[in-house]
Tab-separated table of C-alpha atoms and ligand atoms in Angstrom:
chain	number	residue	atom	x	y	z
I	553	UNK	CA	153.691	107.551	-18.192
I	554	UNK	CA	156.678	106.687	-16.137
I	555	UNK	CA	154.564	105.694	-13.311
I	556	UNK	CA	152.924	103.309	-15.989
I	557	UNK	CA	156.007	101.702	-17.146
I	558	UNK	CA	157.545	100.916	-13.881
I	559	UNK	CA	153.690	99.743	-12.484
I	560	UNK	CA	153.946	97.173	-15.585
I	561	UNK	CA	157.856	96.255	-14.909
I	562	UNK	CA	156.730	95.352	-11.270
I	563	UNK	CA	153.142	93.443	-12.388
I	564	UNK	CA	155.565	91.541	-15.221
I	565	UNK	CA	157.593	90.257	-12.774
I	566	UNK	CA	154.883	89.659	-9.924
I	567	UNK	CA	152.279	88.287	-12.586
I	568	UNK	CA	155.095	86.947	-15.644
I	569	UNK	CA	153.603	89.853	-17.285
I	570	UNK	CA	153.868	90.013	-21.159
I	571	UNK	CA	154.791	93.762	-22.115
I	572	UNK	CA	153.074	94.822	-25.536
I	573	UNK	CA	156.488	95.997	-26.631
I	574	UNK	CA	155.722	95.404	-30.422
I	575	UNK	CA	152.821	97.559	-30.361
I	576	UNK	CA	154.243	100.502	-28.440
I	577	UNK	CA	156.581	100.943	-30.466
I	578	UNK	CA	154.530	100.709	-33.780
I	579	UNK	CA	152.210	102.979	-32.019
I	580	UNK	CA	155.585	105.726	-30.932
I	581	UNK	CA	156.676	105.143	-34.194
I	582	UNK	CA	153.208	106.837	-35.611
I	583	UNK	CA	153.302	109.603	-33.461
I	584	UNK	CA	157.190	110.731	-35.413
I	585	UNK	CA	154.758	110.260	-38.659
I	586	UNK	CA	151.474	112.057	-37.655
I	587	UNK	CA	150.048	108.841	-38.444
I	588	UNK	CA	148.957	107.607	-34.726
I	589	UNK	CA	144.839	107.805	-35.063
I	590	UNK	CA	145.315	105.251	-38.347
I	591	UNK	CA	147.825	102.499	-36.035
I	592	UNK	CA	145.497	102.819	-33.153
I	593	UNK	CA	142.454	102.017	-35.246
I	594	UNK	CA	144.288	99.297	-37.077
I	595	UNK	CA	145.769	97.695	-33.623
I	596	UNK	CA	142.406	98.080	-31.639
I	597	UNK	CA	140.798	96.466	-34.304
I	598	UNK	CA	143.072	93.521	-34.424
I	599	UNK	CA	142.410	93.211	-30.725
I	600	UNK	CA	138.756	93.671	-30.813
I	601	UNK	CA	139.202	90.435	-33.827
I	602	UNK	CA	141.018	88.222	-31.195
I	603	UNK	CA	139.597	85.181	-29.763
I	604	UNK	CA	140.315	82.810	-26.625
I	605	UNK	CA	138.978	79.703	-25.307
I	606	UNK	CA	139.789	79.194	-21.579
I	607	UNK	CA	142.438	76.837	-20.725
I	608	UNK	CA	143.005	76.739	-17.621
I	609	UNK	CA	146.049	75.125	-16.678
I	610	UNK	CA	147.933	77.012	-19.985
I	611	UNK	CA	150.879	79.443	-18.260
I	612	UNK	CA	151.395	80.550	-21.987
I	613	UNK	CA	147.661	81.562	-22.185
I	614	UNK	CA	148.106	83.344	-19.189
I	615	UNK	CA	151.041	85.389	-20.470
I	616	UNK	CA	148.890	86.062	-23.727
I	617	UNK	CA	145.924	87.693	-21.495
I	618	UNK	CA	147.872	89.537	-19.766
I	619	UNK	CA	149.309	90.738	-23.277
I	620	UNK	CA	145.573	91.515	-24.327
I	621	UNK	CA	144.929	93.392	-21.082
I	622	UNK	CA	147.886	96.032	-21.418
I	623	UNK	CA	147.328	96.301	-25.664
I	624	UNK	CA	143.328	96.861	-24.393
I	625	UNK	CA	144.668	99.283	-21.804
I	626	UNK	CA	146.919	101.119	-24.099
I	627	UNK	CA	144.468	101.474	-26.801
I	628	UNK	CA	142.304	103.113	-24.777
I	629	UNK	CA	144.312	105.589	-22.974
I	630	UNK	CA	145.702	106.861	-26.811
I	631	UNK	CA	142.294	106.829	-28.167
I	632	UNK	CA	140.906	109.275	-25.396
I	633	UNK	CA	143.932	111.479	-25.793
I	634	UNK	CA	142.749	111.587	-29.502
I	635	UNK	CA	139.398	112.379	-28.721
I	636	UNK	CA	140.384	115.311	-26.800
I	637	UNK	CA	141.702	116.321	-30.435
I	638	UNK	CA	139.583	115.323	-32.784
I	639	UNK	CA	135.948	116.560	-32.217
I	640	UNK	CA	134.285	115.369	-35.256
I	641	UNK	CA	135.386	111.720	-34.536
I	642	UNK	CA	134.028	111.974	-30.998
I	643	UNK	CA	131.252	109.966	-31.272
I	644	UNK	CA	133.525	107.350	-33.254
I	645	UNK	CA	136.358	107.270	-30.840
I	646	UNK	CA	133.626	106.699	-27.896
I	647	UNK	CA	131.966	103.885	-29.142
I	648	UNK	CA	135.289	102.219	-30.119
I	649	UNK	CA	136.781	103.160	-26.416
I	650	UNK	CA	133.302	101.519	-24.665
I	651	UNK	CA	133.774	98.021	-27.128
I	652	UNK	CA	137.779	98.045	-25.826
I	653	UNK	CA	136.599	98.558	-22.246
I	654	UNK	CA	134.003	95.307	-22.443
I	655	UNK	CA	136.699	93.415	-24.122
I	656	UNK	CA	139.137	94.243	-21.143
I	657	UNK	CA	136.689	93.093	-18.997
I	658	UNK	CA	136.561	90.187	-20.933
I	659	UNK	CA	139.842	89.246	-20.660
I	660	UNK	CA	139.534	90.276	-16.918
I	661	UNK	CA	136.925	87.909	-16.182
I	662	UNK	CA	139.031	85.780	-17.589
I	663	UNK	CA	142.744	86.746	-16.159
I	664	UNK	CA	141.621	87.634	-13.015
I	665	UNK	CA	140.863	83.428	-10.984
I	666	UNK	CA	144.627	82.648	-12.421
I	667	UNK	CA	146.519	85.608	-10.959
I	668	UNK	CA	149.139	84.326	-8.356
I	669	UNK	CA	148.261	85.956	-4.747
I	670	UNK	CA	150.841	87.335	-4.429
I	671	UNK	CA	149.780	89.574	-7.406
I	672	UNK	CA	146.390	90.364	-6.149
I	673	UNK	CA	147.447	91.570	-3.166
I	674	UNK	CA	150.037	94.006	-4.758
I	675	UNK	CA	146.657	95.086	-7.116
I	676	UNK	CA	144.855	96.166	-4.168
I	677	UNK	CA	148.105	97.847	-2.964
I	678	UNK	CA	147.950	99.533	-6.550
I	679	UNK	CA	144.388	100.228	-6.478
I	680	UNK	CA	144.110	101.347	-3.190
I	681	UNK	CA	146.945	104.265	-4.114
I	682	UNK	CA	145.121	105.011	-7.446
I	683	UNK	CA	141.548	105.470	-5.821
I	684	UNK	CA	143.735	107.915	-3.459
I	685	UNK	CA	144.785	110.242	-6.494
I	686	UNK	CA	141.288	110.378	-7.890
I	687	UNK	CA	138.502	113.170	-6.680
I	688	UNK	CA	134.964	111.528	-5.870
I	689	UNK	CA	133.394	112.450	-8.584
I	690	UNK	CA	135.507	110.287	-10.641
I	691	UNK	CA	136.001	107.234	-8.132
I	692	UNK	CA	132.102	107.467	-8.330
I	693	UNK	CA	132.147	107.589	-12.173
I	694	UNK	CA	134.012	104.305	-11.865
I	695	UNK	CA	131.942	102.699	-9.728
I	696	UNK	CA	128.615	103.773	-12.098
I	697	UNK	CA	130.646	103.133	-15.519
I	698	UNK	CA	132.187	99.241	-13.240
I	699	UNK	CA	127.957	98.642	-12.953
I	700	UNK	CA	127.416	99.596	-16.566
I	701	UNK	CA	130.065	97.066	-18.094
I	702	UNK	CA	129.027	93.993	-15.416
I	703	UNK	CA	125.421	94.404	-16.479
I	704	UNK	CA	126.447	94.483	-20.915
I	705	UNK	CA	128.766	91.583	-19.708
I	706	UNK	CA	125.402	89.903	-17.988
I	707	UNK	CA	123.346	90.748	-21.353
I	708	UNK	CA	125.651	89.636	-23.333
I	709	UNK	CA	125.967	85.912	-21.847
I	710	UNK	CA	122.483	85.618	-21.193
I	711	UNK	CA	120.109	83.196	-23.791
I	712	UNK	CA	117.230	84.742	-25.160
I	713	UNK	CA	114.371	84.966	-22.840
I	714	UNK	CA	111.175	87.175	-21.877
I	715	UNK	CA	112.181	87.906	-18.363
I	716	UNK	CA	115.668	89.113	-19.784
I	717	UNK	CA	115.086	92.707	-19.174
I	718	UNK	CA	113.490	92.070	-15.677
I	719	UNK	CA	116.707	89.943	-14.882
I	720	UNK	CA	118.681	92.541	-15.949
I	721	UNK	CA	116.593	95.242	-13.461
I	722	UNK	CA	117.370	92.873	-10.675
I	723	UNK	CA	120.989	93.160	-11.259
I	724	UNK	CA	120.707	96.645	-11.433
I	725	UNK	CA	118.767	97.274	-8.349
I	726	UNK	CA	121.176	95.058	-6.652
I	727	UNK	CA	124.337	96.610	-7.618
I	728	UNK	CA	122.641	100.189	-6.634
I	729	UNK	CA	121.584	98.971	-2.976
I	730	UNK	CA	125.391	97.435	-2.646
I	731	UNK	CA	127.002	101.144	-3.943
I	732	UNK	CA	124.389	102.718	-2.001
I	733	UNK	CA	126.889	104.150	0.720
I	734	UNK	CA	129.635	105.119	-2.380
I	735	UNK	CA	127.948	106.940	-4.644
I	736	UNK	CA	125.720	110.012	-3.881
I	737	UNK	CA	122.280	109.992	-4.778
I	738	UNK	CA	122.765	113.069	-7.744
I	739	UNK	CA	124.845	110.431	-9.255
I	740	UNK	CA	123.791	107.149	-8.322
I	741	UNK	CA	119.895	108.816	-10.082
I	742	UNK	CA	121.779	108.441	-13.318
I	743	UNK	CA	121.390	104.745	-12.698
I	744	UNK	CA	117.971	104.556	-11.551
I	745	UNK	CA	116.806	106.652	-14.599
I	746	UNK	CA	118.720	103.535	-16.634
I	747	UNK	CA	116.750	101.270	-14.848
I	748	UNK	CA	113.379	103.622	-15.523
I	749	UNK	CA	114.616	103.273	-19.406
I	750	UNK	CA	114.863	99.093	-19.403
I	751	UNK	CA	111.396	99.198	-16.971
I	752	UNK	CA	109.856	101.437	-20.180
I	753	UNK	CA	111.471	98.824	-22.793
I	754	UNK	CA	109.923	96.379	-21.028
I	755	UNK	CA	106.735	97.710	-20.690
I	756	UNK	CA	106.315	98.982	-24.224
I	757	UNK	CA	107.509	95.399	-25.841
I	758	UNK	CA	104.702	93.989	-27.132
I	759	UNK	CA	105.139	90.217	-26.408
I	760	UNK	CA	104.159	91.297	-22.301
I	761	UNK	CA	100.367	92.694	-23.561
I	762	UNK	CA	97.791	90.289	-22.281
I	763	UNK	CA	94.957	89.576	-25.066
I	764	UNK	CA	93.073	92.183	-24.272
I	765	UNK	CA	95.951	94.921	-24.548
I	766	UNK	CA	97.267	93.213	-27.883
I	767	UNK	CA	93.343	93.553	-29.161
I	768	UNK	CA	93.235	97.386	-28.035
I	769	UNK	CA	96.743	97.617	-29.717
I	770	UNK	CA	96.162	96.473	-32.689
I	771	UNK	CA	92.787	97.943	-33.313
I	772	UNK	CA	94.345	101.670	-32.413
I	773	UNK	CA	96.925	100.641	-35.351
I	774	UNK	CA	93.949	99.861	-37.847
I	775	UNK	CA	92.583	103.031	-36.811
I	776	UNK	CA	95.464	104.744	-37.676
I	777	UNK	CA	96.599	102.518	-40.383
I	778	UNK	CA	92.958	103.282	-41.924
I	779	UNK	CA	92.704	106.660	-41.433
I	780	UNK	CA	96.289	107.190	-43.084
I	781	UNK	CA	95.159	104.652	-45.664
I	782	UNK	CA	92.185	107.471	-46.539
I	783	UNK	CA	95.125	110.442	-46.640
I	784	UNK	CA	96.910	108.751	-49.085
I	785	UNK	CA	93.868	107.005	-50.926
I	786	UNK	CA	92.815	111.009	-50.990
I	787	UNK	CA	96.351	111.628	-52.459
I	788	UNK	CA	96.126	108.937	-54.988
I	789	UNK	CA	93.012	110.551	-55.893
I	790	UNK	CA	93.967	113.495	-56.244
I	791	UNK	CA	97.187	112.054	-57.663
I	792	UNK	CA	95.341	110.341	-60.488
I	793	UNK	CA	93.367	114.058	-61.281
I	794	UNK	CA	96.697	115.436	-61.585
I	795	UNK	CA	98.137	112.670	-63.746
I	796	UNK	CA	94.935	112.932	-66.016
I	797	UNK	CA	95.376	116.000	-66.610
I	798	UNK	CA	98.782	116.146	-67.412
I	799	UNK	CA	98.180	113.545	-69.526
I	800	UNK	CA	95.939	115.619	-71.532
I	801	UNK	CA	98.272	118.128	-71.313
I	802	UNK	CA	100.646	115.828	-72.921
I	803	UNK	CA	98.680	114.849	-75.736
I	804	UNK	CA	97.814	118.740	-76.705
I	805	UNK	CA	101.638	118.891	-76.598
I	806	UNK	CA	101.796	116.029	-78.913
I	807	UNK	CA	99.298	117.211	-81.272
I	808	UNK	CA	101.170	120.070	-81.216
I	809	UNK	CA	104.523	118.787	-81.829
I	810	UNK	CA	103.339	116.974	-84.443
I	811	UNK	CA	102.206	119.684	-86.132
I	812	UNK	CA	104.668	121.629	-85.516
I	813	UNK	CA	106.702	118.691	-87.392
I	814	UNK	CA	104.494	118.796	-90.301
I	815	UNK	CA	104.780	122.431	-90.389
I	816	UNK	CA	108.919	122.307	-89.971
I	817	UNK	CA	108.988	119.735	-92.842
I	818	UNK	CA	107.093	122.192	-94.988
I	819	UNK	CA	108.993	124.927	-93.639
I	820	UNK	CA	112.088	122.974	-94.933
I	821	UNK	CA	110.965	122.121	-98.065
I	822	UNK	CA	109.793	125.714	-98.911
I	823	UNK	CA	113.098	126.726	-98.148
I	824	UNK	CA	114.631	124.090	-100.392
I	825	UNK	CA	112.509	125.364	-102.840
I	826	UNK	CA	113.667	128.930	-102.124
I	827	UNK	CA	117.034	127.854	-101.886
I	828	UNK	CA	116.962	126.272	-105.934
I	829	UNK	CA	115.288	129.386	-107.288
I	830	UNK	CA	117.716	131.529	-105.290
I	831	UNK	CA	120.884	130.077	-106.849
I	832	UNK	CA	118.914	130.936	-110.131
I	833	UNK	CA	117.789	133.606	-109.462
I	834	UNK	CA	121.533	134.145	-108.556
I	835	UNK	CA	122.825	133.093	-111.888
I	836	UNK	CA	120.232	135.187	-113.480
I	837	UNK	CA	121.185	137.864	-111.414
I	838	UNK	CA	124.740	137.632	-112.317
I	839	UNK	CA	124.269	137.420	-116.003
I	840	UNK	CA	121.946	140.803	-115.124
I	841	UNK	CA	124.749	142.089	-113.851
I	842	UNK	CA	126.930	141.856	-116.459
I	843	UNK	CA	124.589	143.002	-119.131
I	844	UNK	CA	124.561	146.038	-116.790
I	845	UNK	CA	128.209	146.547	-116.272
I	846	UNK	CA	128.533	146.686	-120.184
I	847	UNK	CA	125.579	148.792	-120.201
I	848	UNK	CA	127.211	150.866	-118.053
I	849	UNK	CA	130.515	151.111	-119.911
I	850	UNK	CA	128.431	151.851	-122.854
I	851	UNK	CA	126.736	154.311	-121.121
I	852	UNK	CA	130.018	155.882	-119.803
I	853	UNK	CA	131.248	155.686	-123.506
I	854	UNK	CA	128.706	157.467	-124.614
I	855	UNK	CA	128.574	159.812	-121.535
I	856	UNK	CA	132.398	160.359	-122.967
I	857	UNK	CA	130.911	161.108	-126.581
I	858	UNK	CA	128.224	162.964	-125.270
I	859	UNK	CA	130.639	165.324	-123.389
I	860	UNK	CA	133.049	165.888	-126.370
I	861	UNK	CA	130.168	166.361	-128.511
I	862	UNK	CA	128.727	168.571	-126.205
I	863	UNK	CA	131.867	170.594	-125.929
I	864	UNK	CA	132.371	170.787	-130.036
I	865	UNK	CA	128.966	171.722	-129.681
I	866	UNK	CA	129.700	174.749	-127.196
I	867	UNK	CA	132.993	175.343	-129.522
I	868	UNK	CA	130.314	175.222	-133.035
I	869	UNK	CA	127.964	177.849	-131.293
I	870	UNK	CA	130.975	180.304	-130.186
I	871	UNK	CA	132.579	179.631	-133.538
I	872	UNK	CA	129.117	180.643	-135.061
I	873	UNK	CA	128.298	183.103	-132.414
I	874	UNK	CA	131.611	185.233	-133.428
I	875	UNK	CA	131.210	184.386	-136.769
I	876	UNK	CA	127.493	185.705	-136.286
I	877	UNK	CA	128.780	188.411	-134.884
I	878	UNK	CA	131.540	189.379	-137.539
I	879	UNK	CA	128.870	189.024	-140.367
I	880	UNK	CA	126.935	191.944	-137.809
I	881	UNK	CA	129.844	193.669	-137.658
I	882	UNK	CA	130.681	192.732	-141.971
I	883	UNK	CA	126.919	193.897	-142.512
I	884	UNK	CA	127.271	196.940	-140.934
I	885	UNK	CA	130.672	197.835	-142.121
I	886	UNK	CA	129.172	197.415	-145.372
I	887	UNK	CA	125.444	198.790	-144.953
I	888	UNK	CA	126.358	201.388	-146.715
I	889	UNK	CA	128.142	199.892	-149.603
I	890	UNK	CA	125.833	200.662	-153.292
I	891	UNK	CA	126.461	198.362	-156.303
I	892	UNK	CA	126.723	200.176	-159.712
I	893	UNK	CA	124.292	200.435	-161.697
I	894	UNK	CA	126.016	201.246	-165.075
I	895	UNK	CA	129.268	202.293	-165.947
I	896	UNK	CA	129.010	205.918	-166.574
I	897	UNK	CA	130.214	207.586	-162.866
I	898	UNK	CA	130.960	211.025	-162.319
I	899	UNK	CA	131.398	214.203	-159.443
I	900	UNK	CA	127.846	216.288	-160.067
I	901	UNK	CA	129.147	218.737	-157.203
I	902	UNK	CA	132.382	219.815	-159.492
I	903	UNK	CA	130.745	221.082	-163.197
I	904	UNK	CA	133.940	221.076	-164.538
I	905	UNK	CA	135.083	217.377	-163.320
I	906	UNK	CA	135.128	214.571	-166.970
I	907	UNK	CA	132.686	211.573	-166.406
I	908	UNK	CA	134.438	208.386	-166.596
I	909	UNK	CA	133.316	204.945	-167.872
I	910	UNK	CA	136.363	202.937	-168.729
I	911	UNK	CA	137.182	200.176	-166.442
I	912	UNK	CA	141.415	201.058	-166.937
I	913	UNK	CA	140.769	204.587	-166.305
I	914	UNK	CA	142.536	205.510	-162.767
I	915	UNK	CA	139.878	208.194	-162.206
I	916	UNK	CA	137.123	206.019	-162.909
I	917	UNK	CA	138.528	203.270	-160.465
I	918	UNK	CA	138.752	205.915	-157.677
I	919	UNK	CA	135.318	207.458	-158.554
I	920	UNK	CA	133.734	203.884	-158.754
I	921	UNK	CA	135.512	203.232	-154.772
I	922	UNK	CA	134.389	206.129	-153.478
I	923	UNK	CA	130.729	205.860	-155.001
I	924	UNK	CA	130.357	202.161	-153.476
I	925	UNK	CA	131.991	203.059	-150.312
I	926	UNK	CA	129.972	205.809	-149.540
I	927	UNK	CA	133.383	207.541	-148.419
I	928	UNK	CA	132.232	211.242	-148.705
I	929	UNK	CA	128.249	211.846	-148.515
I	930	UNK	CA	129.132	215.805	-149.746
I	931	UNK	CA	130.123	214.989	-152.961
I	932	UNK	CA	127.235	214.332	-155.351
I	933	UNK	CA	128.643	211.382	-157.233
I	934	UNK	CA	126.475	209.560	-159.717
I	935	UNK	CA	126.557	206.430	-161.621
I	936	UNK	CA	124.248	205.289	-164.268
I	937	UNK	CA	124.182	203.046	-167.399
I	938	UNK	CA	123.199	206.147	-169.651
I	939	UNK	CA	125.634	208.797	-170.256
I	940	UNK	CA	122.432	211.621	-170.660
I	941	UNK	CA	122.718	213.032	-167.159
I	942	UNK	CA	126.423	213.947	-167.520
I	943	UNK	CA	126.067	216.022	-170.295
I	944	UNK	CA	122.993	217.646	-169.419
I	945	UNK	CA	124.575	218.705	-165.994
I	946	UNK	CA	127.742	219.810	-168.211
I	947	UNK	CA	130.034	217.243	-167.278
I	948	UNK	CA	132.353	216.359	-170.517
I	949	UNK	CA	133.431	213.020	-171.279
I	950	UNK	CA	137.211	211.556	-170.052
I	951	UNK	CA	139.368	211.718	-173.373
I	952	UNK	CA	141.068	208.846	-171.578
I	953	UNK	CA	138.103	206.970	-171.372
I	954	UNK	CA	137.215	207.904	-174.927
I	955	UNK	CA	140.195	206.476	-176.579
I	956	UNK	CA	139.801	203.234	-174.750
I	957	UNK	CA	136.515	202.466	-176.252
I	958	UNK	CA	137.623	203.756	-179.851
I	959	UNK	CA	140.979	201.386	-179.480
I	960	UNK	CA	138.710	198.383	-178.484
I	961	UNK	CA	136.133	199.427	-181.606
I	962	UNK	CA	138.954	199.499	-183.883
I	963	UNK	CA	139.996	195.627	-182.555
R	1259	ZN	ZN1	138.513	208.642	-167.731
């Protein structure tokens, strides 16, 4: 780079060079900023945008394409660096770099008549010490890539015509007989195999068939074009099949659909239906339900009842079950009880005993308990209404008893 700047100081003053300074410094500027790729693309762009009409005899002009030489220079040595870099740009970054290089040559063509001599010679000088640094390969690559540009430059100024490309072949061939001693053949093949490429071009392009070749031409591209035009006429065919069918398809769908619509709007109003004698039915139900919740209170109520009948029930039967049982035990205590019969009693077992029939008498009142109480079955007591069977067993009468019935006579 240092080499660079003092090559330019020395050209500036030999040549009243014009040093890009602006646009080196924009462009060291965007390196602090990690912004360089977007400068360079701007700047290169504005360069590529730039127009000049010779003037000859214009210093100034001079100055200004010598200006457009370093800025075309510049751009291109940054924009390989970046390719190095960048790989997905490649292809980007080449293109620009080869539409920079035919611009400097441009501005070459153009610079180059005005240079003082003095200049020139020192640009041989220059040259000849730069060719020194560089292997073969690359001076060779120079040469190839210097051929290249002069025959894009040649295109590019030449009017349309049919014998361009041949024109163009004659250049080439020319340039390779005049480099034939500087380039080896390995490389120097890379520009006949251009020159097979344009030859091909120009062989293929169809304004150089004669009638008969045109004729042959376009009847093998009827051929074809008809015998594609039966592929796809046997593709629209078989297209249209398809379509048909799917059409029908389609309108079994629809039917369907449609139906299925119908049915949906019955559906719906079924369930409307449904819906009405639900909440009815709900309301009904409801009402059911509280009939049978006081139903079931009722029930419970009487469940209640039920139970506490139940249970005086259970009490009634024990009640009557003892009571049963103390009548049992009543009727046997008093099996053996015998009612009288009269009231004459008296002890047959003792002959010398009185018989008793006065309600007052004490001996009557014992005789009468122990007679109805059975309370001694060896004693032979008798009762009777008649007073006979005393006597005739010798019992006497009880003067006590005796008096009592005279005292109630005499009343
Ligand atoms: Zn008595």
């Amino acid at each position: 780079m240092c080499s660079a700047l003092i090559l330019w100081a020395l050209f500036g003053w030999l040549a009243e060079y014009s040093f890009p300074v602006g646009e080196s410094i924009q462009l060291l500027l965007s390196c602090f900023h990690g912004t360089v790729s977007t400068k360079v693309n701007k700047l290169q762009k504005q360069l590529q945008d730039t127009e000049f009409i010779s003037q000859i005899d214009n210093q100034e002009q001079i100055k200004k394409l010598n200006n457009l030489d370093f800025q075309a220079w510049l751009y291109i040595e940054v924009l390989d660096k970046l390719g190095k870099n960048e790989a997905e740009c490649h292809k980007k970054i080449t293109k620009t770099i080869e539409i920079l290089k035919q611009k400097k040559a441009e501005i070459l063509e153009e610079l180059e008549p005005r240079r003082p001599k003095n200049y020139r010679l020192f640009k041989r000088i220059h040259n000849f010490f730069q060719d020194g640094n560089l292997t073969r390969t690359e001076k060779e690559l120079n040469r190839i890539d210097k051929i290249l540009n002069d025959l894009v430059c040649a295109a590019k100024k030449s009017s349309p015509s049919p014998d361009i490309i041949q024109d163009l072949l004659n250049d080439l061939y020319l340039a390779i007989s005049q480099n034939a001693e500087n380039i080896r053949p390995k490389k120097i093949g890379l520009l006949y195999k251009f020159g097979e490429l344009l030859n091909l071009i120009s062989q293929k392009e169809i304004s150089r068939f004669d009638r008969q070749e045109l004729d042959n031409y376009y009847e093998s591209t009827i051929n074809e074009l008809k015998s594609q035009r039966q592929v796809f006429s046997t593709e629209l065919k078989k297209l249209l099949q398809e379509k048909y069918v799917q059409e029908q398809e389609l309108e079994k769908l629809n039917k369907v659909i449609a139906e299925g619509d119908i049915e949906i709007a019955k559906i719906s109003e079924e369930f409307k239906r449904y819906r009405e004698e639900c909440k009815s039915q709900n309301s009904l139900v409801d009402n059911l339900q509280s009939q049978l919740n006081v139903a079931n209170q009722k029930l419970i109520a009487l469940q209640a009842d039920r139970k506490s009948i139940l249970n005086r029930n259970n009490q009634l039967i024990k009640d009557i079950n003892q009571k049963q049982s103390e009548i049992d035990s009543l009727r046997d205590k008093y099996s053996a009880i015998r009612y009288l019969e009269g009231k004459y009693i008296g002890n047959l077992s003792n002959k010398s005993s009185k018989y008793h029939f006065n309600e007052k008498c004490r001996d009557w009142k014992m005789l009468v308990a122990e007679y109805v109480l059975d309370l001694d079955g060896s004693r032979e007591i008798i009762n009777s209404s008649q007073s006979n069977i005393f006597r005739k067993n010798g019992l006497e009468a009880c003067q006590f008893c005796a008096n009592q019935r005279k005292n109630k006579k005499k009343k």
